[in-house]
GROMACS .gro file of C-alpha atoms in nm:
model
  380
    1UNK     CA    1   7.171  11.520  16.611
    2UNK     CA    2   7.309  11.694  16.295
    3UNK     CA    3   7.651  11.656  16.409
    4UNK     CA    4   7.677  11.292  16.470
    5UNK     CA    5   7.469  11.252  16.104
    6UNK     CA    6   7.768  11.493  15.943
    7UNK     CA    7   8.046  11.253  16.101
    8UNK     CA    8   8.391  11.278  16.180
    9UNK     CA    9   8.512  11.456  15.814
   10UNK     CA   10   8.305  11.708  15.836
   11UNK     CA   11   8.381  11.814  16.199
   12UNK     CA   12   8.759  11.772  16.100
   13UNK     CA   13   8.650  12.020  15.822
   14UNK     CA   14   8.452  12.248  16.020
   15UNK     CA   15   8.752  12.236  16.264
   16UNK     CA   16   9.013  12.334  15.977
   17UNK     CA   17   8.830  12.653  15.840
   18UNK     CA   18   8.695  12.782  16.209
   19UNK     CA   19   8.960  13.037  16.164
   20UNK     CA   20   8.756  13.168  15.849
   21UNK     CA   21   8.410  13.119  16.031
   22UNK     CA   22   8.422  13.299  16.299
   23UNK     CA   23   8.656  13.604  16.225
   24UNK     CA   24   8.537  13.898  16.162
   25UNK     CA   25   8.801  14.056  15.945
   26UNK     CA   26   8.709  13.765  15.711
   27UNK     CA   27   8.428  13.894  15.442
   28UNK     CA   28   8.209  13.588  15.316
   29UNK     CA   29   8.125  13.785  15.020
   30UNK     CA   30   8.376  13.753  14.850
   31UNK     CA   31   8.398  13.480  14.562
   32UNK     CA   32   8.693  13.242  14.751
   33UNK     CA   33   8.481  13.200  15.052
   34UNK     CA   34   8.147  13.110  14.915
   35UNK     CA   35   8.311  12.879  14.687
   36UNK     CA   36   8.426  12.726  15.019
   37UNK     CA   37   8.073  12.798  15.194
   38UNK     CA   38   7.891  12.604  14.956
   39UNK     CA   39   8.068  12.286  14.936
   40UNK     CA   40   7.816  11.990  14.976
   41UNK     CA   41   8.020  11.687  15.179
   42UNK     CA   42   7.879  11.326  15.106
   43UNK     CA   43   7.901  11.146  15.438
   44UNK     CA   44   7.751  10.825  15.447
   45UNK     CA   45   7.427  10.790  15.724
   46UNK     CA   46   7.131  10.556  15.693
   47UNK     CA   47   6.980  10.704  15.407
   48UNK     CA   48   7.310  10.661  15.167
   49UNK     CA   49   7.544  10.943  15.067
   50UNK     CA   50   7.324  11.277  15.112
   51UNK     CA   51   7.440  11.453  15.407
   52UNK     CA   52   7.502  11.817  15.322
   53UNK     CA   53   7.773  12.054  15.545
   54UNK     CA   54   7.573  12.344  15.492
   55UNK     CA   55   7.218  12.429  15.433
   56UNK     CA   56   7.127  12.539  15.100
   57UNK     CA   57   6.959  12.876  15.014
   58UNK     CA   58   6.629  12.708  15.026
   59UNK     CA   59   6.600  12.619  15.428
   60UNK     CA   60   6.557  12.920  15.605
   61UNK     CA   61   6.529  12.760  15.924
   62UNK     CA   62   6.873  12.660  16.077
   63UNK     CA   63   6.977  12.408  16.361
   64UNK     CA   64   7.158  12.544  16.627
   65UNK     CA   65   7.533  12.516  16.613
   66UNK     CA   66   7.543  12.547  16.251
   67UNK     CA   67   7.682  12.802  16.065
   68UNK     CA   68   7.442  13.083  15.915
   69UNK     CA   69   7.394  13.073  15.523
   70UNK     CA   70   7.538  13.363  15.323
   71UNK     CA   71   7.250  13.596  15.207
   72UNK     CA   72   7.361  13.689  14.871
   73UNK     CA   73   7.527  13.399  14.673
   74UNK     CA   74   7.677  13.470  14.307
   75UNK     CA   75   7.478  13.304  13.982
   76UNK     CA   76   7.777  13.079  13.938
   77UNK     CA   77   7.738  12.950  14.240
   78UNK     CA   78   7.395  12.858  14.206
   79UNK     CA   79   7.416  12.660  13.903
   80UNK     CA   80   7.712  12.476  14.072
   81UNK     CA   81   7.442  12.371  14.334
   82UNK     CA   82   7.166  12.256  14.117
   83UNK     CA   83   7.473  12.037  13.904
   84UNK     CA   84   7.409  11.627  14.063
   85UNK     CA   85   7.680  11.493  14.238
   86UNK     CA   86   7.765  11.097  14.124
   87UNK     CA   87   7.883  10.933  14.402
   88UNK     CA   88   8.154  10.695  14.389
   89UNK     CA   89   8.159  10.420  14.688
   90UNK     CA   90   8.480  10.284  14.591
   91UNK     CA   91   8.759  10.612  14.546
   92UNK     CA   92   8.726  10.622  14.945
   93UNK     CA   93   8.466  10.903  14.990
   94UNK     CA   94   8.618  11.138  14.684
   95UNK     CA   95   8.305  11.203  14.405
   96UNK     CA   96   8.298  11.372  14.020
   97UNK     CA   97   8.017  11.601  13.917
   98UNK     CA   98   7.917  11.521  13.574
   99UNK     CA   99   7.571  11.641  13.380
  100UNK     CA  100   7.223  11.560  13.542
  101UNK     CA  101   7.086  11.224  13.447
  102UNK     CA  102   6.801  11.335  13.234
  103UNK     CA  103   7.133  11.466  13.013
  104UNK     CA  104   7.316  11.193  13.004
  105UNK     CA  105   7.013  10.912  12.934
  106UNK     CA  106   6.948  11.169  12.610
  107UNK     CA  107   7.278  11.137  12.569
  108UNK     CA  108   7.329  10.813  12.556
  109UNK     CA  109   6.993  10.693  12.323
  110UNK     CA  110   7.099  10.943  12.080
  111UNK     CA  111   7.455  10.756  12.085
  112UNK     CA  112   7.304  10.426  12.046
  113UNK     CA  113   7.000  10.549  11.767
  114UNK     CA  114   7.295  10.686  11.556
  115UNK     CA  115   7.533  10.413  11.596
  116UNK     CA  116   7.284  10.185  11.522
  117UNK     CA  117   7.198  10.302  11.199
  118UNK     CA  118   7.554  10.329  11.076
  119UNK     CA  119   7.788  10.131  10.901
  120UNK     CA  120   8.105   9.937  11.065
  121UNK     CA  121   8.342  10.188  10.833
  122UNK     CA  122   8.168  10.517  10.940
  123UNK     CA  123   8.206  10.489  11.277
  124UNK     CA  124   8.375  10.741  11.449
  125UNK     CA  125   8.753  10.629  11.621
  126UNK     CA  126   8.669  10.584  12.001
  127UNK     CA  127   9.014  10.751  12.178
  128UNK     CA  128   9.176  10.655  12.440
  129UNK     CA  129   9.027  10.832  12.733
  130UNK     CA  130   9.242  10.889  13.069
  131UNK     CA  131   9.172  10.590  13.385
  132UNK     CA  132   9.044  10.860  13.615
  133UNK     CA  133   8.779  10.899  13.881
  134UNK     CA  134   8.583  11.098  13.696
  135UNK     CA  135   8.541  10.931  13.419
  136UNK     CA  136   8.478  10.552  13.607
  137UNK     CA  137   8.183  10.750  13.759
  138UNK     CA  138   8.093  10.819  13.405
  139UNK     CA  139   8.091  10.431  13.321
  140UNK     CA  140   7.912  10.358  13.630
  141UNK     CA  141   7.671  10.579  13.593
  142UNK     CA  142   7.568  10.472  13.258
  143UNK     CA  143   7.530  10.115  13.336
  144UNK     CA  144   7.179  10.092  13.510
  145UNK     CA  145   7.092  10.264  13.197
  146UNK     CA  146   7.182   9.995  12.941
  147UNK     CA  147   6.962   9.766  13.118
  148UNK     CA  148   6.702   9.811  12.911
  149UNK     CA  149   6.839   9.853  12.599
  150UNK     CA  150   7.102   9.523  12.632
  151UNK     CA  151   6.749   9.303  12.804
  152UNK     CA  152   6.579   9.408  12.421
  153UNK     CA  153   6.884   9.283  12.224
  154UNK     CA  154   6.788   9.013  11.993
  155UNK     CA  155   7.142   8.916  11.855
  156UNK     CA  156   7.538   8.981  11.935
  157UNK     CA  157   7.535   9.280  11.656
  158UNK     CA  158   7.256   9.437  11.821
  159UNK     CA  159   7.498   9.422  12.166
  160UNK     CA  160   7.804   9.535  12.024
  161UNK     CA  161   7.642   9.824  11.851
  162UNK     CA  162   7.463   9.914  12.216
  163UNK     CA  163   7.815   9.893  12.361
  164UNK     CA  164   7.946  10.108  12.127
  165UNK     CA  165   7.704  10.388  12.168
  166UNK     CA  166   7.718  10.379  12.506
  167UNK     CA  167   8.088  10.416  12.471
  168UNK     CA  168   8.035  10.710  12.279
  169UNK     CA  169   7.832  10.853  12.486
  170UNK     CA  170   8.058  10.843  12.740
  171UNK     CA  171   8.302  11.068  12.522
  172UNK     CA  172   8.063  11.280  12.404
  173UNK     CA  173   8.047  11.335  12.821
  174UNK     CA  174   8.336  11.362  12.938
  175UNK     CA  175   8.463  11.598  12.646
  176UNK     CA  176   8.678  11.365  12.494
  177UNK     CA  177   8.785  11.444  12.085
  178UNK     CA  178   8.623  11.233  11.855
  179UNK     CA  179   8.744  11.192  11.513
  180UNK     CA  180   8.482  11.295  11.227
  181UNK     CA  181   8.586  11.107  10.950
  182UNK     CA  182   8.533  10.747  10.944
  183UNK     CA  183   8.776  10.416  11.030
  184UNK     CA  184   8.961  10.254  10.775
  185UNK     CA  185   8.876   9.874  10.787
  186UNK     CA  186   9.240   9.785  10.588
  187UNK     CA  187   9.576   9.797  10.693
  188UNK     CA  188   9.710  10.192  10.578
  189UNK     CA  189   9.941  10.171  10.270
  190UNK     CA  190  10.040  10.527  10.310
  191UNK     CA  191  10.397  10.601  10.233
  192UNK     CA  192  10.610  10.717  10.532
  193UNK     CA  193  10.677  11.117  10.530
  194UNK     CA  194  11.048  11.011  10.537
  195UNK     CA  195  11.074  10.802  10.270
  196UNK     CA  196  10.858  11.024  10.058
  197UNK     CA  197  11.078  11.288  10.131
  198UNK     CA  198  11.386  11.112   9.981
  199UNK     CA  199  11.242  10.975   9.672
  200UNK     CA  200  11.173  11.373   9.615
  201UNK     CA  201  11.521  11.435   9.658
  202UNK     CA  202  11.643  11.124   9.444
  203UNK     CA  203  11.387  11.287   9.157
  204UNK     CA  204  11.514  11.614   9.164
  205UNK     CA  205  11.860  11.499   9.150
  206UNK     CA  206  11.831  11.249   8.872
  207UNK     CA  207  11.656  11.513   8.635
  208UNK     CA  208  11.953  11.775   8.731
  209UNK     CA  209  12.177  11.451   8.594
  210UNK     CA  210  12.048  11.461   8.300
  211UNK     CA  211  12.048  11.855   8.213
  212UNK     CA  212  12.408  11.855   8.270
  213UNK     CA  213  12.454  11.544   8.057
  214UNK     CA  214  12.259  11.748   7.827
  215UNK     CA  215  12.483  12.102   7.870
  216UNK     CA  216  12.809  11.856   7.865
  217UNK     CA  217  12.681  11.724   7.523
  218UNK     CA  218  12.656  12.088   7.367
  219UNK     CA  219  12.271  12.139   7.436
  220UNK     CA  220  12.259  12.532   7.544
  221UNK     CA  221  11.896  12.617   7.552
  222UNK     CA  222  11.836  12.856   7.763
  223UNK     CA  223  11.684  12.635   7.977
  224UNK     CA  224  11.928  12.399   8.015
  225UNK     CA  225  12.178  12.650   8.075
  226UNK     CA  226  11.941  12.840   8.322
  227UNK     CA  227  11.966  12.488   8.528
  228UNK     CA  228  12.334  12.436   8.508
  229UNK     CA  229  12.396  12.801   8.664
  230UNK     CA  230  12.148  12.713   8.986
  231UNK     CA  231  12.332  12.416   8.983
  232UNK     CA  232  12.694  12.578   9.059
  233UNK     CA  233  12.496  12.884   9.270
  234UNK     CA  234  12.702  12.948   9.538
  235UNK     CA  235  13.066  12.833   9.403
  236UNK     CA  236  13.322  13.010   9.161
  237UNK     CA  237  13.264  12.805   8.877
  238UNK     CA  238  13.185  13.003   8.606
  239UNK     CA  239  13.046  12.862   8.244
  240UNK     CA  240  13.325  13.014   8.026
  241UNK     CA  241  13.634  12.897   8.251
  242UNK     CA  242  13.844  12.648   8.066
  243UNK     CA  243  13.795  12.305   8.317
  244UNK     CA  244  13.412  12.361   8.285
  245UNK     CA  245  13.335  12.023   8.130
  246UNK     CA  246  13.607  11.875   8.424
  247UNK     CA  247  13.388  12.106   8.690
  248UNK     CA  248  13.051  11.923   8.557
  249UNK     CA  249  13.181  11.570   8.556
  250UNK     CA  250  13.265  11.619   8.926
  251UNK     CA  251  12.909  11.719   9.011
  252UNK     CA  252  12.767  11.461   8.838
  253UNK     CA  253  12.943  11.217   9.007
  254UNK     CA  254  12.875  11.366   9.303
  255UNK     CA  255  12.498  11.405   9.281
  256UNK     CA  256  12.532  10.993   9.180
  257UNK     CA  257  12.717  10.928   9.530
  258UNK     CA  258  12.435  11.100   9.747
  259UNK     CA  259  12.142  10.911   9.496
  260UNK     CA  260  12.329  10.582   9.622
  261UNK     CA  261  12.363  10.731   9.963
  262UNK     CA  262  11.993  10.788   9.997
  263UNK     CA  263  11.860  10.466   9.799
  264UNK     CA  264  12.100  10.269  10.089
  265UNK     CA  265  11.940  10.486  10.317
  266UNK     CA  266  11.588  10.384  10.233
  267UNK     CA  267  11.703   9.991  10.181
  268UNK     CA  268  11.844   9.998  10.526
  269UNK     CA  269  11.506  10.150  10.683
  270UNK     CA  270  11.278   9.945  10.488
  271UNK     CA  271  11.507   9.614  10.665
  272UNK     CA  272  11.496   9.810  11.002
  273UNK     CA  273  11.076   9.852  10.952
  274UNK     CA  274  11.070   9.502  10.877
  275UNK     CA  275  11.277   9.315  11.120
  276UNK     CA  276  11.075   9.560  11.416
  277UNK     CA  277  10.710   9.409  11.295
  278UNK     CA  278  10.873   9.059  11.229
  279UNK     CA  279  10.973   9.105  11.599
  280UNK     CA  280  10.616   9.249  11.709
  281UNK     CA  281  10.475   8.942  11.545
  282UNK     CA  282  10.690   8.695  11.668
  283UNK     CA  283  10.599   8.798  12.029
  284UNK     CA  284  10.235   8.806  11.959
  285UNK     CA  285  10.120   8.550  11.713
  286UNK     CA  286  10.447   8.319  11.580
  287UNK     CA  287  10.252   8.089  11.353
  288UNK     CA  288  10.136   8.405  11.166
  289UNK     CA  289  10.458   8.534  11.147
  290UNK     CA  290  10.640   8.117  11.031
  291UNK     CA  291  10.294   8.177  10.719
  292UNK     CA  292  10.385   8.475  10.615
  293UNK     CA  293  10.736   8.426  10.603
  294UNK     CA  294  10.685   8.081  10.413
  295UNK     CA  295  10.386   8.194  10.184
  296UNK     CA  296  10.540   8.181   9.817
  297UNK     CA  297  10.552   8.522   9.603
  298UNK     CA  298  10.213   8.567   9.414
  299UNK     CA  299  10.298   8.676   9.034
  300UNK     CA  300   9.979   8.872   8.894
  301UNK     CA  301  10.085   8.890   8.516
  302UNK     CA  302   9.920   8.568   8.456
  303UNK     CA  303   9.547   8.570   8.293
  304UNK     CA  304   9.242   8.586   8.484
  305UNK     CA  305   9.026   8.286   8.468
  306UNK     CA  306   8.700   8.392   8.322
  307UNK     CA  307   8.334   8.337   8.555
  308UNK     CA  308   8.273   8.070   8.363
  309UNK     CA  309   8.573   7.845   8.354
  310UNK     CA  310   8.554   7.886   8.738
  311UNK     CA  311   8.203   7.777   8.771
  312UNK     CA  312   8.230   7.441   8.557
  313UNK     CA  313   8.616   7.330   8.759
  314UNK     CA  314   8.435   7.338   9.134
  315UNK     CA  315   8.121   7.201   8.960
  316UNK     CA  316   8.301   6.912   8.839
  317UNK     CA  317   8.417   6.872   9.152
  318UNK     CA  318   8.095   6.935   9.384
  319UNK     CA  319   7.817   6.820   9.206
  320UNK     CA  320   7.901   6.497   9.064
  321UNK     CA  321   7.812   6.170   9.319
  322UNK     CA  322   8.141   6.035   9.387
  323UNK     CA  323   8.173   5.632   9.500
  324UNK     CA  324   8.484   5.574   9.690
  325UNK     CA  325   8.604   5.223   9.774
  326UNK     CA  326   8.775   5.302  10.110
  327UNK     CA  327   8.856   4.927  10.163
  328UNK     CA  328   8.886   4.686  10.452
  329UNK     CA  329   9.102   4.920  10.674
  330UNK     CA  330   8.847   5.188  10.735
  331UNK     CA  331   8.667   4.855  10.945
  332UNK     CA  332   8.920   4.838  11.155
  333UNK     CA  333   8.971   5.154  11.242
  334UNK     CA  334   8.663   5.201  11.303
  335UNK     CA  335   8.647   4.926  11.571
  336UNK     CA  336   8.943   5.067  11.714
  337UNK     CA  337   8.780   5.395  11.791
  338UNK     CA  338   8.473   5.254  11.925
  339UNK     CA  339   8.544   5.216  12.286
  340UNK     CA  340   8.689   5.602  12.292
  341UNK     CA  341   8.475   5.840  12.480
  342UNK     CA  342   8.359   6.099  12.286
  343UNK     CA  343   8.475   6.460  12.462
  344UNK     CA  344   8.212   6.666  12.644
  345UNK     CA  345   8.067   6.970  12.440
  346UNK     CA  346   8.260   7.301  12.517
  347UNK     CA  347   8.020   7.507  12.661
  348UNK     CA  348   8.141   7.855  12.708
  349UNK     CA  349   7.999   8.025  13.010
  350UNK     CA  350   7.971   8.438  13.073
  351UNK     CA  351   8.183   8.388  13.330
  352UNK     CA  352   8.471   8.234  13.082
  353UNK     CA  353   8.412   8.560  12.872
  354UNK     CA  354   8.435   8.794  13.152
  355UNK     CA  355   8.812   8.627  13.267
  356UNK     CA  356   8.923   8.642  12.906
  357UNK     CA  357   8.835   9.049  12.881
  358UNK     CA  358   8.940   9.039  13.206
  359UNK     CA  359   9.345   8.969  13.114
  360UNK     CA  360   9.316   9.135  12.809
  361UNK     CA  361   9.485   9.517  12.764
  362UNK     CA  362   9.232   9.816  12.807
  363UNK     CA  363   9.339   9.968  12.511
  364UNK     CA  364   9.462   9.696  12.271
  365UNK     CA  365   9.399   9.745  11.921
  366UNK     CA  366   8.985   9.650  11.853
  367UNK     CA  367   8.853   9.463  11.611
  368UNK     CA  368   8.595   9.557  11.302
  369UNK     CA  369   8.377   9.679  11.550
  370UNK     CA  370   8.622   9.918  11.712
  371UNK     CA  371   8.536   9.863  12.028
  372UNK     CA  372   8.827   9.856  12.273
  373UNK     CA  373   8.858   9.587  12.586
  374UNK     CA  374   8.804   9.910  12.839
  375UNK     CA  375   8.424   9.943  12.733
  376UNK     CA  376   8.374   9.570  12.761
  377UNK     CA  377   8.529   9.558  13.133
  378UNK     CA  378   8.324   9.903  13.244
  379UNK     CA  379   7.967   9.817  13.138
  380UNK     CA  380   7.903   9.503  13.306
   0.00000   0.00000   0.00000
């Protein structure tokens, strides 16, 4: 009876490690074999996925044909028996242990409670976690959970910051890192590290331009002349020869060459930059990309219109009945559009929702909310 309940993977199983079983130079004690001893299998029967290979420490009484439970079983291995299996009914009979449910409920309405009472900006970054088994039985283990909480949402916010929690609960989880400090809502305006790095160089060069002007001119403070010797470290150029006014034109004209060398150097990889996210653009959003290449430049030396001056010109224009003589041709067009039929009202269905997240990338870039498309397709 217990054999027909086990099914044909475990008797394949029991057939692959009778060589361990039943020898007796084989010694169960040891940590490799009651790893393997106390594997629980997941075969499906009547009652759903609880079939166990073994019996655990707690049945004393075994069936016949089964194999005899170990008497002495390591600590480790008894906390890996209490740990709740999640089963998975779709990755073809293969499951993920995760934390016990009471853990992960906590889990997830401290998640929601803190996201909840925290600003769009201070949320944390949600990564980009890895699409594996494990962590789909994650996700599908939280959603019964967010039952209740998405049946007691009164508005879209309220959703979206449910979503999000749970979505951070699932990180919190799985072990995934979560950044501390909070998003930025703006586009970055951080200087690249390259370009940084080359306006240093274009500094430094343009103030050792001007303390050999200065040493050329017949300035030798001891500065100055401290700066022209670092500046000739290295060569045999020496400050009393003869041709050392010939010796500092040269490197002055060099040091210009390599400022022009690097200032083309940034020009060209500002135009590379630019032509890549005119490209990126192009391919997602093109009228974006025609606006922003047609908007005029905006000058900001001009004066600031006082609060004022602003309230009494859309005043003026607002708040004053206006009587407009449209004339005779408004009638007519007016006739013309009466035997159009107006167009039904767009009603958008969850179903029309779930096909657009659907098609959309797991992992394109969110919105205020930061929530990616992945959460939105896993908790259903």
């Amino acid at each position: 009876m217990e054999v027909s309940r086990i099914g044909l993977g475990c008797i394949v199983f029991l057939l692959s490690w009778s060589h361990l079983l039943l020898s007796p130079s084989k010694t169960w004690q040891t940590e490799f074999g009651i790893s393997y001893a106390q594997i629980y299998l997941m075969a499906p029967n009547s009652n759903g996925y609880d079939v166990r290979l073994f019996p655990s420490s707690n049945e004393n009484a075994t069936t016949e044909g089964a194999v005899p439970q170990v008497a002495e079983q390591p600590a480790h291995v008894d906390a890996a028996e209490n740990t709740p299996v999640v089963a998975d009914s779709n990755d073809d009979g293969t499951f993920t242990q995760e934390l016990e449910i009471e853990q992960m409920r906590s889990t997830l309405e401290e998640a929601i409670m803190e996201t909840r009472s925290t600003p769009l900006e201070n949320r944390p970054r949600l990564p980009r976690i890895a699409l594996s088994k494990r962590n789909r039985a994650v996700v599908r283990a939280l959603n019964p959970m967010l039952v209740t909480y998405l049946e007691a949402s009164r508005d879209l916010c309220e959703t979206d910051s449910i979503l999000f929690g749970a979505a951070l609960a699932v990180c919190r989880i799985i072990g995934a890192k979560l950044s501390t400090a909070g998003r930025t809502t703006g586009q970055s305006s951080a200087i690249p590290a390259w370009r940084t790095r080359i306006e240093e160089r274009i500094a430094k060069a343009r103030a050792l331009i001007g303390r050999l002007i200065c040493f050329r001119s017949g300035n030798t403070r001891p500065r100055i002349v401290r700066t022209v010797r670092m500046a000739f470290a290295g060569t045999n150029v020496s400050l009393s020869q003869p041709d050392i006014m010939q010796k500092l034109t040269e490197r002055i004209d060099d040091l210009k060459q390599r400022i022009a060398a690097w200032g083309k150097r940034i020009r060209r990889y500002t135009e590379r930059s630019t032509r890549f996210n005119q490209n990126r653009l192009f391919q997602s959003d093109q009228k974006r990309l025609y606006k922003s290449l047609e908007r005029p430049m905006v000058s900001e030396t001009g004066p600031v219109p006082n609060q004022a001056d602003t309230v009494a010109f859309w005043r003026s224009l607002w708040s004053e009945p206006v009587n407009h003589n449209e004339g005779p041709w408004t009638e007519v067009v007016a006739s013309q559009c009466a035997g159009i039929t107006p167009m039904d009202p767009v009603t958008i269905t969850p179903d029309d929702v779930a096909e657009a997240v659907r098609r959309a990338p797991n992992w394109k870039s969110p919105g205020l909310d930061g929530l990616h498309h992945y959460w939105l397709k896993g908790f259903v």
